[in-house]
Every structure is written in C-alpha cells, then in structure tokens.
Short mmCIF file of C-alpha atoms and ligand atoms in Angstrom, two decimals:
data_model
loop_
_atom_site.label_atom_id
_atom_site.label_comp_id
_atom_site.label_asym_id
_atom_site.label_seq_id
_atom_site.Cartn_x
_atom_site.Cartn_y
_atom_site.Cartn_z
CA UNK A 9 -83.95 -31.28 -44.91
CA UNK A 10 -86.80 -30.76 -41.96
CA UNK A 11 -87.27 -27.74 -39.90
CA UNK A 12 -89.02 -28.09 -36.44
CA UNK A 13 -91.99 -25.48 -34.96
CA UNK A 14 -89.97 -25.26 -31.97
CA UNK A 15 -93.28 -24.12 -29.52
CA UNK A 16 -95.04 -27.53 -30.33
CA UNK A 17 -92.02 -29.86 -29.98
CA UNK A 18 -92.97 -31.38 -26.49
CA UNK A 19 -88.98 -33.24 -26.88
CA UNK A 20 -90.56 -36.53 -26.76
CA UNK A 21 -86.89 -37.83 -28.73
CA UNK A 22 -89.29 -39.95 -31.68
CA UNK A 23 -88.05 -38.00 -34.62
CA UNK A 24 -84.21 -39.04 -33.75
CA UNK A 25 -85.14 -42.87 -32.86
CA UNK A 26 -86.95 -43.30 -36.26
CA UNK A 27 -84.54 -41.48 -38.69
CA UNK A 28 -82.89 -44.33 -40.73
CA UNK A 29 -80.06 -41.75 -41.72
CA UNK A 30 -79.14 -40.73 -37.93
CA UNK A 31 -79.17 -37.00 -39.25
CA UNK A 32 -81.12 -35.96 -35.54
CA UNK A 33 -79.20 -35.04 -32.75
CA UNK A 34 -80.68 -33.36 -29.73
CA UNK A 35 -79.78 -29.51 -29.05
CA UNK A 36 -78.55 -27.68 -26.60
CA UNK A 37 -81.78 -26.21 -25.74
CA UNK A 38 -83.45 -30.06 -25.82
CA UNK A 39 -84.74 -29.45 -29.24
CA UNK A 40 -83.93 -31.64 -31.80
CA UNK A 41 -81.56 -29.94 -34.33
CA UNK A 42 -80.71 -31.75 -38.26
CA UNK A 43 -77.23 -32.08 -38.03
CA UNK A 44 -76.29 -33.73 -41.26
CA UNK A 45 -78.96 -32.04 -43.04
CA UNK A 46 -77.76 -33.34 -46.36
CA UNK A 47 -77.79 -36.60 -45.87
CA UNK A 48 -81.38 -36.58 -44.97
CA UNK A 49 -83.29 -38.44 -47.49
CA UNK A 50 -86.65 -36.84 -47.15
CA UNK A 51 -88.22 -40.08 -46.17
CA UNK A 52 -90.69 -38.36 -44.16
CA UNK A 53 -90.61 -40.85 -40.99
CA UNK A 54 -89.68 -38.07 -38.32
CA UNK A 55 -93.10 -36.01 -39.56
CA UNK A 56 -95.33 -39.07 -40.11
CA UNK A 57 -94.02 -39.94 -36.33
CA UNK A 58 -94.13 -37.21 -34.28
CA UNK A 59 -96.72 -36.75 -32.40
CA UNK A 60 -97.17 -33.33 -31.94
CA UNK A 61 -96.98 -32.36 -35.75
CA UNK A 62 -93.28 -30.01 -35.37
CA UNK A 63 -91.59 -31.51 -37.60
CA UNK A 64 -92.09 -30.16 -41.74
CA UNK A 65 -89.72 -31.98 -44.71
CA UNK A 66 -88.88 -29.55 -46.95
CA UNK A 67 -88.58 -31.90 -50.00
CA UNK A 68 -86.11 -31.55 -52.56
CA UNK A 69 -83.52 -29.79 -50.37
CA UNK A 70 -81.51 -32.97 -49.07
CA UNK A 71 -79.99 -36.29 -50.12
CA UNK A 72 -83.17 -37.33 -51.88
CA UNK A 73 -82.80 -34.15 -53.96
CA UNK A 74 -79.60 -34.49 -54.97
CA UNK A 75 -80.12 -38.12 -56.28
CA UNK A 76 -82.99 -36.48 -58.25
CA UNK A 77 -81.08 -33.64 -59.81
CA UNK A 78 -78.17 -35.93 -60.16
CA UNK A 79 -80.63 -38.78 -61.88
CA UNK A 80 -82.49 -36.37 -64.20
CA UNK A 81 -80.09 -33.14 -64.86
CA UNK A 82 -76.75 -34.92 -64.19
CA UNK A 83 -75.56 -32.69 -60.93
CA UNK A 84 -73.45 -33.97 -58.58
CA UNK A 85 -74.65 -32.37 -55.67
CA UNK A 86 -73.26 -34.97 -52.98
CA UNK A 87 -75.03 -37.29 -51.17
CA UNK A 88 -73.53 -39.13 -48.30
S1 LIG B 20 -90.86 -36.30 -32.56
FE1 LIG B 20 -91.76 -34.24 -32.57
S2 LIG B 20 -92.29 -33.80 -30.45
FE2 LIG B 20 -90.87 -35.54 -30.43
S3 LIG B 20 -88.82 -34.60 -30.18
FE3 LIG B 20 -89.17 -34.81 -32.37
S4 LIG B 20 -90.06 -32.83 -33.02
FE4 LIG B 20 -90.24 -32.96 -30.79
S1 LIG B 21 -87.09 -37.12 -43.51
FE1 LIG B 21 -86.31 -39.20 -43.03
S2 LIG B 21 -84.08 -39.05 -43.35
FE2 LIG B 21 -84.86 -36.94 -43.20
S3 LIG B 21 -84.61 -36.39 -41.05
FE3 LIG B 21 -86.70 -37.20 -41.30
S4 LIG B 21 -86.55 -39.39 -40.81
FE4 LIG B 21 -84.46 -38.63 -41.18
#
C-alpha cells in the first residue's frame, strides 16, 4: 500500500506508468490515488521513481504482505 504527500506531488503521472500491478489511477483532484491497494506488491518502483519524493510504501500492508503472512503464519489474506 503507498500513501502520497499530496503538497509535493507536482502530477508528473510516473508513479502510474511504472507500477507493474496497474494499482494507480489518477484522481479527481489530478492526484494519483491507489485504487487496488491490495494488490500492490510493495515493489517500491512508484517511490524509487518519482521525482519529487511523494510517494511512501508502507510495507507489509499489501499483496506482498499477504504472501508473507500467508508463507510464514498460514493466513489467507487474498492477494489478487
Ligand atoms: S510520480 Fe510522484 S510527482 Fe509524479 S504523479 Fe506520482 S506522486 Fe506525483
Ligand atoms: S509499490 Fe510497486 S506495486 Fe505498489 S503501487 Fe508502487 S509500483 Fe505499484
């Protein structure tokens, strides 16, 4: 899952051109938005790309987390 600091996002469309899971859509206000935030697999690509440092991956929250808590404590959490 990623969260944005919405005053530094200059909406320069990166983060949703180098997501490999297409979980970035643009918003209504033209700031990206996660709209599939569980199928997000904490790669880190949108941060490591953007190039006004908005975007944070909070790790452990979306698809990459669940195949870790599935993998080591046996939860099926979901991961699409
Ligand atoms: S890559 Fe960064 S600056 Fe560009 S649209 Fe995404 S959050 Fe905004
Ligand atoms: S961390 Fe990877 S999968 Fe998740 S939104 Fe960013 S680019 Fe997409």
């Amino acid at each position: 899952m990623i969260t944005y600091d919405r005053d530094k996002c200059i909406r320069c469309g990166t983060c949703l051109d180098v997501c490999p899971q297409l979980t970035i859509d643009w918003g209504t206000d033209g700031i990206p938005i996660q709209s599939r935030p569980h199928d997000c697999m904490e790669c880190g690509a949108c941060a490591m790309n953007c190039p006004a440092a908005a975007v944070h991956v909070e790790a452990g929250v979306g698809c990459f987390g669940a195949l870790v808590n599935e993998t080591l404590f046996g939860k099926k959490d979901g991961c699409g």
